[in-house]
Tab-separated table of C-alpha atoms and ligand atoms in Angstrom:
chain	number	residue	atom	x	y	z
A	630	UNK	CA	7.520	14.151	-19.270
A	631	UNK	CA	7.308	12.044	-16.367
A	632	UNK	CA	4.131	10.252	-15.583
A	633	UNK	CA	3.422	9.712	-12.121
A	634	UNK	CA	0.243	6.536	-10.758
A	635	UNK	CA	-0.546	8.463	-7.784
A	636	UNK	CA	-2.986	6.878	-4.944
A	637	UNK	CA	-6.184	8.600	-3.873
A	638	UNK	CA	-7.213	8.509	-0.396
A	639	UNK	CA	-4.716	8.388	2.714
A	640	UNK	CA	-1.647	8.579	0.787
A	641	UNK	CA	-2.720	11.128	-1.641
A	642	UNK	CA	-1.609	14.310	0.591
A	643	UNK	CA	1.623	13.291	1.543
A	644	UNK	CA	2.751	11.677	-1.484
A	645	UNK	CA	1.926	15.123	-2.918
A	646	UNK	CA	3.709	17.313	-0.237
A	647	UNK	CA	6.934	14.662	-0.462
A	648	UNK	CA	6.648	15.157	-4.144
A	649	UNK	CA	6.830	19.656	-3.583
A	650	UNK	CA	9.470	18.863	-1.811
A	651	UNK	CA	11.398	17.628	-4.565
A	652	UNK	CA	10.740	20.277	-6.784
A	653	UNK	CA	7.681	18.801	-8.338
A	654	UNK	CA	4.959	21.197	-9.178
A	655	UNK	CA	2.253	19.532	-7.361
A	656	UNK	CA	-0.324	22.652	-7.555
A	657	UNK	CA	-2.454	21.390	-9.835
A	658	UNK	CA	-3.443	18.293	-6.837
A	659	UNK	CA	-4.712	20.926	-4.650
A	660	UNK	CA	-7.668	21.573	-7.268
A	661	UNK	CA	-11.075	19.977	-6.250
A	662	UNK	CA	-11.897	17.888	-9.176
A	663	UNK	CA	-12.826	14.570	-10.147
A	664	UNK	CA	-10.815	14.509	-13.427
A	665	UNK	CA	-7.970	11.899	-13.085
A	666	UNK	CA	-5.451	12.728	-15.111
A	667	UNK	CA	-3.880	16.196	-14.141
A	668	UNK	CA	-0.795	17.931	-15.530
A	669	UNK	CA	1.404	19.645	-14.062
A	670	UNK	CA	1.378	23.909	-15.068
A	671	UNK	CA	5.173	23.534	-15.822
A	672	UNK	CA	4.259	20.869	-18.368
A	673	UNK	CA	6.401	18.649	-16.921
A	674	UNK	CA	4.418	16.018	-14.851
A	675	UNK	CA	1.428	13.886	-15.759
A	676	UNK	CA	-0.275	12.814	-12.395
A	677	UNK	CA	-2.831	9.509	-13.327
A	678	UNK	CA	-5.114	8.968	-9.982
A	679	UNK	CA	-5.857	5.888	-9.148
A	680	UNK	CA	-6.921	3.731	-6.503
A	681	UNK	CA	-4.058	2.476	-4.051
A	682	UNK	CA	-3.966	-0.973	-5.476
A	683	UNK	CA	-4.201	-0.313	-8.677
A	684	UNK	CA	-0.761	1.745	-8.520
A	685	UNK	CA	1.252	-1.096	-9.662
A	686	UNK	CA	-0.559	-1.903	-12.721
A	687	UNK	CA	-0.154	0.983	-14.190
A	688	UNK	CA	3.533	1.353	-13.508
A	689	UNK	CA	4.228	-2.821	-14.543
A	690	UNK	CA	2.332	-1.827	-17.546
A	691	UNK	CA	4.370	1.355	-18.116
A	692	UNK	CA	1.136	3.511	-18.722
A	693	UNK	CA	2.947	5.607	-15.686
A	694	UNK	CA	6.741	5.509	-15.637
A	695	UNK	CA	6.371	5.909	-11.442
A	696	UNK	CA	4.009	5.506	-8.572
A	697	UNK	CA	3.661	5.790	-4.939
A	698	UNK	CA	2.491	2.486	-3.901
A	699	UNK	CA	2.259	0.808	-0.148
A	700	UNK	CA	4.390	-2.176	0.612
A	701	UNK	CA	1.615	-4.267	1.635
A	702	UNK	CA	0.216	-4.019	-1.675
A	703	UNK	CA	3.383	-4.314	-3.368
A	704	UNK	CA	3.915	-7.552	-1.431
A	705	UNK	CA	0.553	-8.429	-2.177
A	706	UNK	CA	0.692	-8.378	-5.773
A	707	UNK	CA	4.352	-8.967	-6.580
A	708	UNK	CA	4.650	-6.623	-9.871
A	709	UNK	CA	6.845	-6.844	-12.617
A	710	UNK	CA	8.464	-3.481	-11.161
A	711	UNK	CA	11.300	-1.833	-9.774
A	712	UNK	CA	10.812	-0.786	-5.668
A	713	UNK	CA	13.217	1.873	-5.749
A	714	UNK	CA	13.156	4.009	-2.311
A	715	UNK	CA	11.334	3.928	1.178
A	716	UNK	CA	9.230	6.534	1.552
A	717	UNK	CA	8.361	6.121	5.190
A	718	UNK	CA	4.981	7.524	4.619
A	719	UNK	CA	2.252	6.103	6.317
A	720	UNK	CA	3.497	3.767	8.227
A	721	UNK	CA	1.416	0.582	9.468
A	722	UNK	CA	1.928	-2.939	10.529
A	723	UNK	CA	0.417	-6.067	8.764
A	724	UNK	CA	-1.350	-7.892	11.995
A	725	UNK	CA	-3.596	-10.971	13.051
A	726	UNK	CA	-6.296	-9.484	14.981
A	727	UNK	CA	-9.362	-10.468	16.673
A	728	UNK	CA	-11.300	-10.706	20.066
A	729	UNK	CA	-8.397	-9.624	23.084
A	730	UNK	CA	-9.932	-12.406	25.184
A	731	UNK	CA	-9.534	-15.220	22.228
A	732	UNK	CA	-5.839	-15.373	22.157
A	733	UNK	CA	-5.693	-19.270	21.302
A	734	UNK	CA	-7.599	-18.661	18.763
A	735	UNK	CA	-4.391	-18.683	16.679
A	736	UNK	CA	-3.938	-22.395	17.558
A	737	UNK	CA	-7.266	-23.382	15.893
A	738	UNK	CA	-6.225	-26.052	13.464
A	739	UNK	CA	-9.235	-25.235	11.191
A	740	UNK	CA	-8.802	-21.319	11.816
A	741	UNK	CA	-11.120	-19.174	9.513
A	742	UNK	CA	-8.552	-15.599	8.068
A	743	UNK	CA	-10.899	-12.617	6.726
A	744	UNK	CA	-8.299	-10.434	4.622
A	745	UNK	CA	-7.636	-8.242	1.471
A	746	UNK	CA	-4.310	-9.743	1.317
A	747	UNK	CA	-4.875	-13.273	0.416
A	748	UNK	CA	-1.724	-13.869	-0.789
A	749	UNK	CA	0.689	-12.439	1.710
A	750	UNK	CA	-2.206	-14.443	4.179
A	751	UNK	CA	-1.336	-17.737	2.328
A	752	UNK	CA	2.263	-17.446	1.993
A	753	UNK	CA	2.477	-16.551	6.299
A	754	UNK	CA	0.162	-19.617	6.801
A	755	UNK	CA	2.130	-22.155	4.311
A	756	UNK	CA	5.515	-20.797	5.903
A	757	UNK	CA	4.229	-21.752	9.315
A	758	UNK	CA	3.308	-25.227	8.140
A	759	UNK	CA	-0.628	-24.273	8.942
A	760	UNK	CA	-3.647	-25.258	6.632
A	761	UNK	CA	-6.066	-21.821	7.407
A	762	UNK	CA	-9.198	-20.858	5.301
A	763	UNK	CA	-8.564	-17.583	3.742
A	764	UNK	CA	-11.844	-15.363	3.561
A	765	UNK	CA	-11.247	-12.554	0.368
A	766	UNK	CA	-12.783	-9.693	1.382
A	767	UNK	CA	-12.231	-6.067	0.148
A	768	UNK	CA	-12.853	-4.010	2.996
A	769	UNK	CA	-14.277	-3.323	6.544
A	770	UNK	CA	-12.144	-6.404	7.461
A	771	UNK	CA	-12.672	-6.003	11.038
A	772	UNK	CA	-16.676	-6.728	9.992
A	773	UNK	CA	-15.230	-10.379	9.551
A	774	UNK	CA	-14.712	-11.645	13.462
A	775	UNK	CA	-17.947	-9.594	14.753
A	776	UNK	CA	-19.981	-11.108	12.864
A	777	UNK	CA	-18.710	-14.410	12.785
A	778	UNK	CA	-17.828	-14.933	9.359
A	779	UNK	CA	-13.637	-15.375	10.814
A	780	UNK	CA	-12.399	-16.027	13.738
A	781	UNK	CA	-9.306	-13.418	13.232
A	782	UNK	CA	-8.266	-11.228	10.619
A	783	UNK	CA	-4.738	-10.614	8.525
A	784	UNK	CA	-4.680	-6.765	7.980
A	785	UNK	CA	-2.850	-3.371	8.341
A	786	UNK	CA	-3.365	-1.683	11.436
A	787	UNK	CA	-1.839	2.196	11.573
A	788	UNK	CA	-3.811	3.837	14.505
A	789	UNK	CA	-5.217	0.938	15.753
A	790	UNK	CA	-8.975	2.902	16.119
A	791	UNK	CA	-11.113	0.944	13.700
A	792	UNK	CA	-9.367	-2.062	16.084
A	793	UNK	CA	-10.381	-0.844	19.141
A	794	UNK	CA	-13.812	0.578	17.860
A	795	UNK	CA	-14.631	-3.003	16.949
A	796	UNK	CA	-14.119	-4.075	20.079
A	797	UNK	CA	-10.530	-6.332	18.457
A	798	UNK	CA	-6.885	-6.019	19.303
A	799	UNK	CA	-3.770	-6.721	17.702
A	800	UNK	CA	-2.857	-10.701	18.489
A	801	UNK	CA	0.551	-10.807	16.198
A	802	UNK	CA	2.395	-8.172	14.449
A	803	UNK	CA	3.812	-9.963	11.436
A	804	UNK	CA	5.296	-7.489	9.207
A	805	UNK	CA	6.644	-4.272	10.397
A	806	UNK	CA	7.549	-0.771	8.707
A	807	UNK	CA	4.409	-0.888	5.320
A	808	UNK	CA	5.368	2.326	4.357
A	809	UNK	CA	4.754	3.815	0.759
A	810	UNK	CA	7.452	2.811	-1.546
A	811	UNK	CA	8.598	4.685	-5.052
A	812	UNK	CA	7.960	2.058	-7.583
A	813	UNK	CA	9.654	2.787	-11.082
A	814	UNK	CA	9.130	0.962	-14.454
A	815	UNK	CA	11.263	-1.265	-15.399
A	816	UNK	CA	11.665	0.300	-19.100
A	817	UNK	CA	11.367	4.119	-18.293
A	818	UNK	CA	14.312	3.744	-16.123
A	819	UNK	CA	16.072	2.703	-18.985
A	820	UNK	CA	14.255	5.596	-21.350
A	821	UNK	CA	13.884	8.280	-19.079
A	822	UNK	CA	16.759	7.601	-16.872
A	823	UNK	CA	17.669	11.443	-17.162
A	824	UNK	CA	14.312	12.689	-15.807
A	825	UNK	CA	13.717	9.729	-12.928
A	826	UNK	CA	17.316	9.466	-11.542
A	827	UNK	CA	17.507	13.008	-10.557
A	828	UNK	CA	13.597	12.894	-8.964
A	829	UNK	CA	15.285	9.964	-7.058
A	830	UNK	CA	17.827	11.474	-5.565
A	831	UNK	CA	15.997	14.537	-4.764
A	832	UNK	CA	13.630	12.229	-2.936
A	833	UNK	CA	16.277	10.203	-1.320
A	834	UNK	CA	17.613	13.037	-0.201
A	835	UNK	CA	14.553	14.584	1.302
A	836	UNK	CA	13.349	11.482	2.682
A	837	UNK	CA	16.835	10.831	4.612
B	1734	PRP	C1	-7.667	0.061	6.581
B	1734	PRP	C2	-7.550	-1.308	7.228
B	1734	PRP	C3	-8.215	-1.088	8.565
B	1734	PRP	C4	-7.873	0.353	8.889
B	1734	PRP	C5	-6.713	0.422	9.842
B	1734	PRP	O1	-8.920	0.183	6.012
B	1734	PRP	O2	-8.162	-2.310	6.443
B	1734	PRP	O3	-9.605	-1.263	8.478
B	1734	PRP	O4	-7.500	0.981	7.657
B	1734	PRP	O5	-6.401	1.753	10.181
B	1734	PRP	P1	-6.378	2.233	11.704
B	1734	PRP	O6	-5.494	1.279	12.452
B	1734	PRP	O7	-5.795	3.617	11.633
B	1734	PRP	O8	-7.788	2.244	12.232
B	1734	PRP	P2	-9.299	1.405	5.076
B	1734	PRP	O9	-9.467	2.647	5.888
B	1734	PRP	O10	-8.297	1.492	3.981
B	1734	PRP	O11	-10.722	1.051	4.541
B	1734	PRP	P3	-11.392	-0.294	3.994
B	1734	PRP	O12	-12.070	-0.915	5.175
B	1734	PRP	O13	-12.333	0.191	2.965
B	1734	PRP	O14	-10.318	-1.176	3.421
């Protein structure tokens, strides 16, 4: 049996459709529940759902022998894991944004970062040779520069909506291409190399 850490929220659909496509029997995902550990009806899959960041816990810890986790989270939080395949499912960038009209804001020597990704955040900053205050916070980011608590923020941007509803822009794209990545424990690969090799080159394949 395979286990699989799947994401809920705006992953959850496609990782499941990607997965179909593969020969996975992803039925039992369709069923409006809130239990969160599903099997599949073949027996064969074990589907643990958990929340996106959270993904590569459970596969470092090898409570699920594979997940569906974003690259900015993987980046992030730098798991004990094997990144195995590109997705190229929801794609977004990782951006500095703020206020259209405050451009040099980015030159402010004692700049103020709102982000979830505080260490991506201080890694860009440290590369770049600038001393930033990184603000943690875990969501509604763009909140962060309204109200004053920033001045810009380090954060994915897919559509670019929440952005522009905020009244914010895109200043720098600094990583391209976060898309979901298949993330494989490092000991199942070993133990259930039969079952997981095959699922990856069914997925390579329909990725491709
Ligand atoms: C993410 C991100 C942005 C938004 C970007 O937040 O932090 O706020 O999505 O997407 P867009 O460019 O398509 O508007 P998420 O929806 O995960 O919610 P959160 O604020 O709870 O983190």
């Amino acid at each position: 049996m395979i286990y699989f850490a799947l994401a809920k929220g705006r992953l959850a659909d496609e990782s499941a459709e990607l997965l179909r496509k593969c020969g996975v029997d992803t039925s039992v995902l369709r069923e409006d529940t809130r239990k969160l550990v599903l099997t599949s009806a073949d027996g064969k899959y074990g589907f643990f759902l958990v929340k996106p960041t959270d993904v590569p816990t459970y596969v470092e810890a090898g409570v699920a022998d594979v997940g569906i986790a974003g690259k900015d989270t993987l980046m992030e939080q730098d798991k004990d894991l094997y990144e195995m395949l590109d997705l190229r499912l929801g794609e977004c960038r990782l951006c500095l944004a703020g206020y259209p009209d405050r451009k040099d804001a980015l030159t402010n020597p004692h700049l103020r970062v709102a982000t979830k990704y505080v260490n991506t955040a201080k890694k860009v900053f440290s590369e770049r040779g600038e001393d930033v205050e990184i603000i943690h916070l875990n969501g509604s980011i763009e909140l962060a520069p309204v109200t004053g608590l920033a001045d810009v923020i380090f954060d994915i941007v897919q559509t670019g909506s929440t952005l522009k509803a905020n009244g914010l822009a895109v200043l720098e794209d600094v990583f391209d291409h976060i898309t979901a990545r298949l993330v494989v424990n490092k000991v199942s690969l070993k133990t259930k190399a039969a079952e997981i090799l095959p699922l990856i080159g069914k997925l390579r394949e329909v990725v491709s």
